[in-house]
Each structure stands twice: as structure tokens, then as C-alpha cells.
Short mmCIF file of C-alpha atoms in Angstrom, two decimals:
data_model
loop_
_atom_site.label_atom_id
_atom_site.label_comp_id
_atom_site.label_asym_id
_atom_site.label_seq_id
_atom_site.Cartn_x
_atom_site.Cartn_y
_atom_site.Cartn_z
CA MET F 1 110.04 94.47 92.76
CA SER F 2 111.35 97.50 95.89
CA ASP F 3 110.99 99.47 92.43
CA SER F 4 108.08 99.30 91.82
CA ILE F 5 106.95 99.19 95.49
CA GLU F 6 108.89 102.44 96.00
CA ARG F 7 108.34 105.08 92.66
CA PHE F 8 104.66 106.06 94.66
CA SER F 9 105.29 107.04 97.20
CA ASN F 10 106.70 110.69 95.98
CA ARG F 11 103.22 110.93 94.60
CA VAL F 12 101.02 110.52 97.13
CA GLU F 13 99.41 113.09 97.95
CA ASN F 14 98.37 114.23 93.97
CA TYR F 15 97.59 110.80 93.51
CA VAL F 16 94.54 110.74 96.09
CA LYS F 17 93.84 114.83 95.71
CA TYR F 18 93.46 113.98 91.31
CA ARG F 19 93.23 110.38 90.67
CA PRO F 20 89.83 109.34 88.57
CA GLY F 21 87.57 106.73 90.66
CA TYR F 22 85.56 104.22 89.38
CA PRO F 23 82.06 104.22 88.01
CA ALA F 24 79.35 103.15 90.48
CA GLU F 25 77.78 100.99 87.50
CA ILE F 26 80.94 98.85 87.70
CA LEU F 27 78.93 97.16 90.77
CA ASP F 28 76.10 95.30 88.39
CA LEU F 29 77.98 93.65 87.03
CA PHE F 30 79.89 92.72 89.92
CA ARG F 31 75.94 91.65 91.34
CA GLY F 32 75.64 90.14 88.36
CA LYS F 33 78.41 88.16 86.63
CA MET F 34 80.13 87.51 89.85
CA ASN F 35 78.36 86.54 92.99
CA LEU F 36 79.23 90.37 94.66
CA THR F 37 76.64 90.75 97.48
CA GLU F 38 77.28 92.88 100.50
CA LYS F 39 78.69 90.00 102.29
CA SER F 40 81.15 89.54 100.11
CA VAL F 41 84.88 89.45 100.88
CA ILE F 42 86.98 91.64 98.83
CA ALA F 43 90.44 91.47 98.60
CA ASP F 44 91.55 95.09 96.34
CA ILE F 45 95.61 93.26 95.61
CA GLY F 46 98.03 96.50 94.79
CA SER F 47 95.19 98.75 97.00
CA GLY F 48 97.17 102.13 96.83
CA THR F 49 95.94 105.09 98.13
CA GLY F 50 92.01 103.11 98.76
CA ILE F 51 89.82 104.83 95.06
CA SER F 52 89.12 101.04 94.35
CA SER F 53 88.75 99.46 98.00
CA LYS F 54 86.32 102.86 98.27
CA VAL F 55 83.19 101.56 95.46
CA PHE F 56 83.62 98.16 97.99
CA LEU F 57 82.65 99.56 100.63
CA GLU F 58 80.66 102.46 99.72
CA ASN F 59 78.82 99.12 99.41
CA GLY F 60 78.75 97.48 102.41
CA ASN F 61 81.39 95.41 101.47
CA GLU F 62 84.39 93.84 104.00
CA VAL F 63 87.54 94.90 101.97
CA PHE F 64 91.03 93.78 102.72
CA GLY F 65 93.26 97.01 101.31
CA VAL F 66 96.44 94.68 100.36
CA GLU F 67 99.41 96.85 99.90
CA PRO F 68 103.76 96.49 100.25
CA ASN F 69 103.73 100.68 99.91
CA ALA F 70 103.56 101.88 104.02
CA ILE F 71 103.16 105.82 101.97
CA MET F 72 100.65 104.51 100.26
CA ARG F 73 99.13 102.07 102.62
CA GLU F 74 98.93 105.42 105.14
CA ALA F 75 96.52 107.10 102.81
CA ALA F 76 94.88 104.43 101.72
CA GLU F 77 93.92 104.45 105.40
CA LYS F 78 92.99 108.38 106.45
CA PHE F 79 91.32 108.59 103.00
CA LEU F 80 89.00 105.69 103.48
CA GLN F 81 88.41 106.20 108.14
CA GLU F 82 85.35 106.13 107.76
CA PHE F 83 85.16 102.23 107.06
CA PRO F 84 84.96 99.84 109.68
CA LYS F 85 84.93 97.02 107.34
CA PHE F 86 88.29 98.06 105.88
CA LYS F 87 90.96 96.47 106.79
CA SER F 88 94.69 97.51 105.89
CA VAL F 89 97.26 94.73 104.94
CA SER F 90 100.82 94.97 104.47
CA GLY F 91 101.54 92.34 101.56
CA THR F 92 102.10 91.97 98.05
CA SER F 93 100.16 90.14 95.22
CA GLU F 94 102.85 87.22 95.85
CA LYS F 95 102.17 87.14 99.40
CA THR F 96 98.42 88.51 100.76
CA THR F 97 99.37 87.07 104.21
CA LEU F 98 95.33 86.51 104.06
CA PRO F 99 94.27 83.34 105.47
CA GLU F 100 93.26 80.75 102.78
CA LYS F 101 90.21 80.78 101.54
CA SER F 102 88.91 83.87 103.08
CA ILE F 103 87.88 86.00 100.17
CA ASP F 104 84.66 85.71 97.69
CA ILE F 105 86.39 88.12 94.73
CA ILE F 106 90.18 89.89 94.52
CA VAL F 107 90.46 93.32 92.53
CA ALA F 108 93.34 94.45 91.22
CA ALA F 109 93.41 98.16 90.21
CA GLN F 110 96.04 99.80 88.25
CA ALA F 111 98.02 97.35 89.73
CA PHE F 112 98.02 94.37 87.95
CA HIS F 113 101.07 94.97 85.09
CA TRP F 114 102.95 95.36 88.83
CA PHE F 115 102.71 92.03 89.80
CA ASP F 116 104.35 88.54 88.87
CA ARG F 117 102.31 86.56 87.60
CA GLU F 118 103.87 83.41 87.79
CA LYS F 119 104.25 83.79 91.45
CA SER F 120 100.39 85.94 92.64
CA ARG F 121 98.67 82.75 91.05
CA PRO F 122 99.01 80.07 93.27
CA GLU F 123 98.54 83.00 95.95
CA PHE F 124 95.19 83.69 94.34
CA LYS F 125 93.88 80.44 94.46
CA ARG F 126 95.11 80.40 97.86
CA ILE F 127 93.17 82.82 99.88
CA LEU F 128 90.25 82.73 97.11
CA LYS F 129 86.80 80.88 98.03
CA ASN F 130 86.04 77.54 95.95
CA ASP F 131 84.26 79.02 92.59
CA GLY F 132 85.80 82.43 93.63
CA PHE F 133 86.55 85.29 90.75
CA VAL F 134 89.00 87.79 90.14
CA ALA F 135 88.68 90.86 89.09
CA LEU F 136 91.50 93.33 86.84
CA ILE F 137 90.21 96.64 85.78
CA TRP F 138 92.22 100.06 84.45
CA ASN F 139 90.81 103.47 84.03
CA GLU F 140 92.12 103.57 79.87
CA ARG F 141 92.02 107.11 79.11
CA ARG F 142 91.56 107.84 75.22
CA LEU F 143 94.46 108.84 73.09
CA ASP F 144 92.36 109.80 70.72
CA THR F 145 88.83 111.30 71.28
CA ASN F 146 90.14 115.13 70.75
CA GLU F 147 92.76 117.02 70.18
CA PHE F 148 93.20 117.46 73.68
CA LEU F 149 93.95 114.02 74.21
CA ARG F 150 96.33 113.44 71.82
CA ALA F 151 98.04 116.73 72.62
CA TYR F 152 97.97 115.66 76.53
CA GLU F 153 99.81 111.88 74.53
CA ARG F 154 102.31 113.96 73.36
CA ILE F 155 103.11 115.56 76.38
CA LEU F 156 103.36 111.67 77.79
CA ILE F 157 105.56 111.14 75.11
CA GLU F 158 107.86 113.29 75.16
CA PHE F 159 108.05 113.99 79.14
CA GLY F 160 107.56 110.53 80.62
CA THR F 161 110.63 108.84 81.91
CA ASP F 162 109.69 105.54 81.38
CA TYR F 163 106.60 106.06 79.81
CA GLU F 164 105.63 103.53 77.36
CA GLU F 165 108.10 101.22 79.32
CA ILE F 166 105.70 100.32 82.06
CA ARG F 167 101.33 101.49 80.78
CA HIS F 168 99.63 98.90 81.75
CA ASP F 169 97.23 98.99 77.99
CA ASN F 170 101.40 96.97 77.29
CA ILE F 171 99.23 94.19 78.59
CA SER F 172 98.44 91.42 76.04
CA VAL F 173 95.31 89.08 75.23
CA GLU F 174 98.19 86.85 75.57
CA ASP F 175 99.42 88.44 78.73
CA LEU F 176 96.00 88.03 80.57
CA ASN F 177 95.17 84.80 79.27
CA VAL F 178 98.31 83.51 81.04
CA ALA F 179 96.77 85.10 84.42
CA PHE F 180 93.48 83.65 84.16
CA GLN F 181 94.45 79.90 82.31
CA SER F 182 90.98 79.83 81.54
CA ARG F 183 88.47 82.01 80.42
CA PHE F 184 87.53 85.43 81.17
CA SER F 185 85.07 87.90 79.67
CA HIS F 186 85.39 92.01 79.46
CA SER F 187 83.58 94.69 80.24
CA LYS F 188 84.10 98.70 80.16
CA TYR F 189 82.22 101.33 81.01
CA SER F 190 82.70 105.51 80.30
CA ASN F 191 84.24 107.14 82.55
CA ASP F 192 86.26 111.25 82.72
CA GLN F 193 87.31 113.71 85.25
CA THR F 194 86.75 117.49 84.44
CA LEU F 195 89.63 119.06 85.73
CA ASP F 196 91.19 123.31 86.20
CA PHE F 197 94.18 123.20 85.79
CA GLU F 198 96.21 122.79 89.08
CA GLY F 199 94.00 118.75 88.30
CA MET F 200 94.99 118.86 85.09
CA LYS F 201 99.39 118.22 86.55
CA GLY F 202 98.12 116.94 90.21
CA ARG F 203 96.78 114.40 87.53
CA ILE F 204 99.67 114.09 85.40
CA LEU F 205 102.39 114.00 87.79
CA SER F 206 100.52 111.68 89.62
CA SER F 207 101.80 109.37 87.38
CA SER F 208 105.47 107.27 88.62
CA TYR F 209 106.85 107.78 85.60
CA MET F 210 106.60 111.95 85.03
CA PRO F 211 109.36 114.32 86.17
CA SER F 212 108.92 115.47 89.30
CA PRO F 213 109.82 118.58 90.51
CA GLU F 214 113.99 118.27 90.71
CA HIS F 215 114.05 116.88 87.51
CA PRO F 216 115.60 119.06 84.65
CA ARG F 217 112.45 119.05 82.72
CA PHE F 218 109.81 119.48 85.45
CA ASP F 219 110.13 123.43 84.48
CA GLU F 220 109.39 123.29 80.89
CA LEU F 221 106.60 120.23 81.64
CA ILE F 222 105.19 122.58 83.37
CA LYS F 223 105.12 124.83 80.80
CA ASN F 224 104.27 122.90 77.78
CA LEU F 225 100.96 121.61 80.23
CA GLN F 226 99.90 125.51 81.03
CA MET F 227 99.86 126.64 77.10
CA LEU F 228 97.57 122.84 77.04
CA PHE F 229 95.50 123.80 79.19
CA ALA F 230 94.80 127.19 77.71
CA GLU F 231 93.98 126.20 74.68
CA HIS F 232 91.89 124.08 75.65
CA GLN F 233 89.98 125.10 78.90
CA LYS F 234 86.39 125.65 78.76
CA ASN F 235 85.70 128.48 81.85
CA GLY F 236 88.28 127.27 82.98
CA LYS F 237 88.15 123.38 83.62
CA ILE F 238 89.76 120.77 81.03
CA GLN F 239 87.99 116.97 80.70
CA VAL F 240 90.03 113.95 81.04
CA LEU F 241 88.49 111.17 79.06
CA TYR F 242 88.41 107.13 79.62
CA ASP F 243 87.39 103.64 79.60
CA THR F 244 86.92 101.97 82.94
CA ASN F 245 88.12 98.15 81.57
CA ILE F 246 87.45 95.31 82.85
CA PHE F 247 88.91 91.76 82.68
CA TYR F 248 87.32 88.77 85.25
CA SER F 249 86.68 85.35 85.51
CA GLN F 250 86.11 82.19 88.36
CA PHE F 251 89.33 81.08 89.40
#
């Protein structure tokens, strides 16, 4: 657990600047299927730097951002300082510290694959109101839509320190069945980022599995990124395509 908590500590600046957000239209799903209103209270578990919390804060919701990493938590507090309804909480998915029956909807964005699922489930049940919902959200980069994305993936596989072991798309239907223990639904939305070279570099370095500057292969990684960008850029920009996947169920 301590490794999963701390592994992003030296990635925070790039994480804040260069991780993709979430399409605003996902709120329609929450309103239509999960009873979201402006009065709903949200727990964002593994809230990181606050990217996912912002979607609900902009909707007028009170959001408890539960995050065990102090550096990421501080970044979220700065990022979301204009939203008085954001409450920053030092906690984990197994011990959120939130009051019993206080939450309408739990969301976990880019975070569920780090959770201890057996211990998290009773904690989710404890803090959720009766008939509350849990929604697991991932921005999943399209791997094979065009040659740029195929080459980008090859770089991650070649240089990633443990990329193939920890990637969140290793989550299976069986994992989701264990997490929800009831029928769950799935919705998907298109998402994208348009980045210059610094943005593309920052995006890739925001991932905990990529070499940091002191790593012996860091310079080689940057050289490969420069060649990739030069080959595929148009007017100094490249586009990274994602699918925003949401798995949700009443809990």
C-alpha cells in the first residue's frame, strides 16, 4: 500500500498540468442513472490532484476528496481553492474517515486498481446512504486508432518500468464483479487532448511507471519522444485520443 500511495509524489506537477480531464457530458449519465442533483454529496476516493472532483464541484456538489498522498492532496487544495464545497480528506479507500451514511455517490477515477478491494467494499457500504451509487471511472488511451498512438504505446512498453503489470486496463469483468457484487452498468464517452511537445512529454512523465530524470534511460526516452513528436505533429501539436469508461452500480 505504501508504494502505491507514494509512487506519484514526484509526478505531481506534471499530473496537474498534463493529465486529461473528463467530458462534461458524463454528468448527464450521473443525473439520469445515479440520481445526481446539485444537492448530492460526492466522495472522490483516490482523488489525487482533484481533476475528477472538479467535474462535480462545477455542478455545485459538495465533494470530499479522499487522498492518502499528502503532496497530491496539497496540489488538489491549490487546484480547487476557488470551490468552497471541496473538502480535502486524508484517508484511503479502506479508511476514508467519513461519517456513516453521509455520501450519495462514490466515484473513483483512475484509482480503483490501487485499492484493496476486500477492505474497501465494507467501507463504501458504511459511508454510502441507502441506495447510494459507486462509479469507477477511467480515461483509457486508445492504443491502436492511428500510427501515432501505436508508436506511443510501443514507447510506454519499451521504457515503462512496470507499465504492463500495473496498467488499469488489466481490470477484468471478474474484478468488477467482486467489487460491485451486483449487476453493474457501463457507459463510454470520447475524450481527447491536444498537446505540444512539452505537453506530450509532461503527459508521459506524469505516469508513475515512466523513468524519472535520474533514471539511466531517461535521456533515451526523451530522444524517442522528440522523434515521435517530430514525425506525427501537425502545426506543432499532436492529439491523444481516449475513451472515458464508467462502470457503476447501486451499492
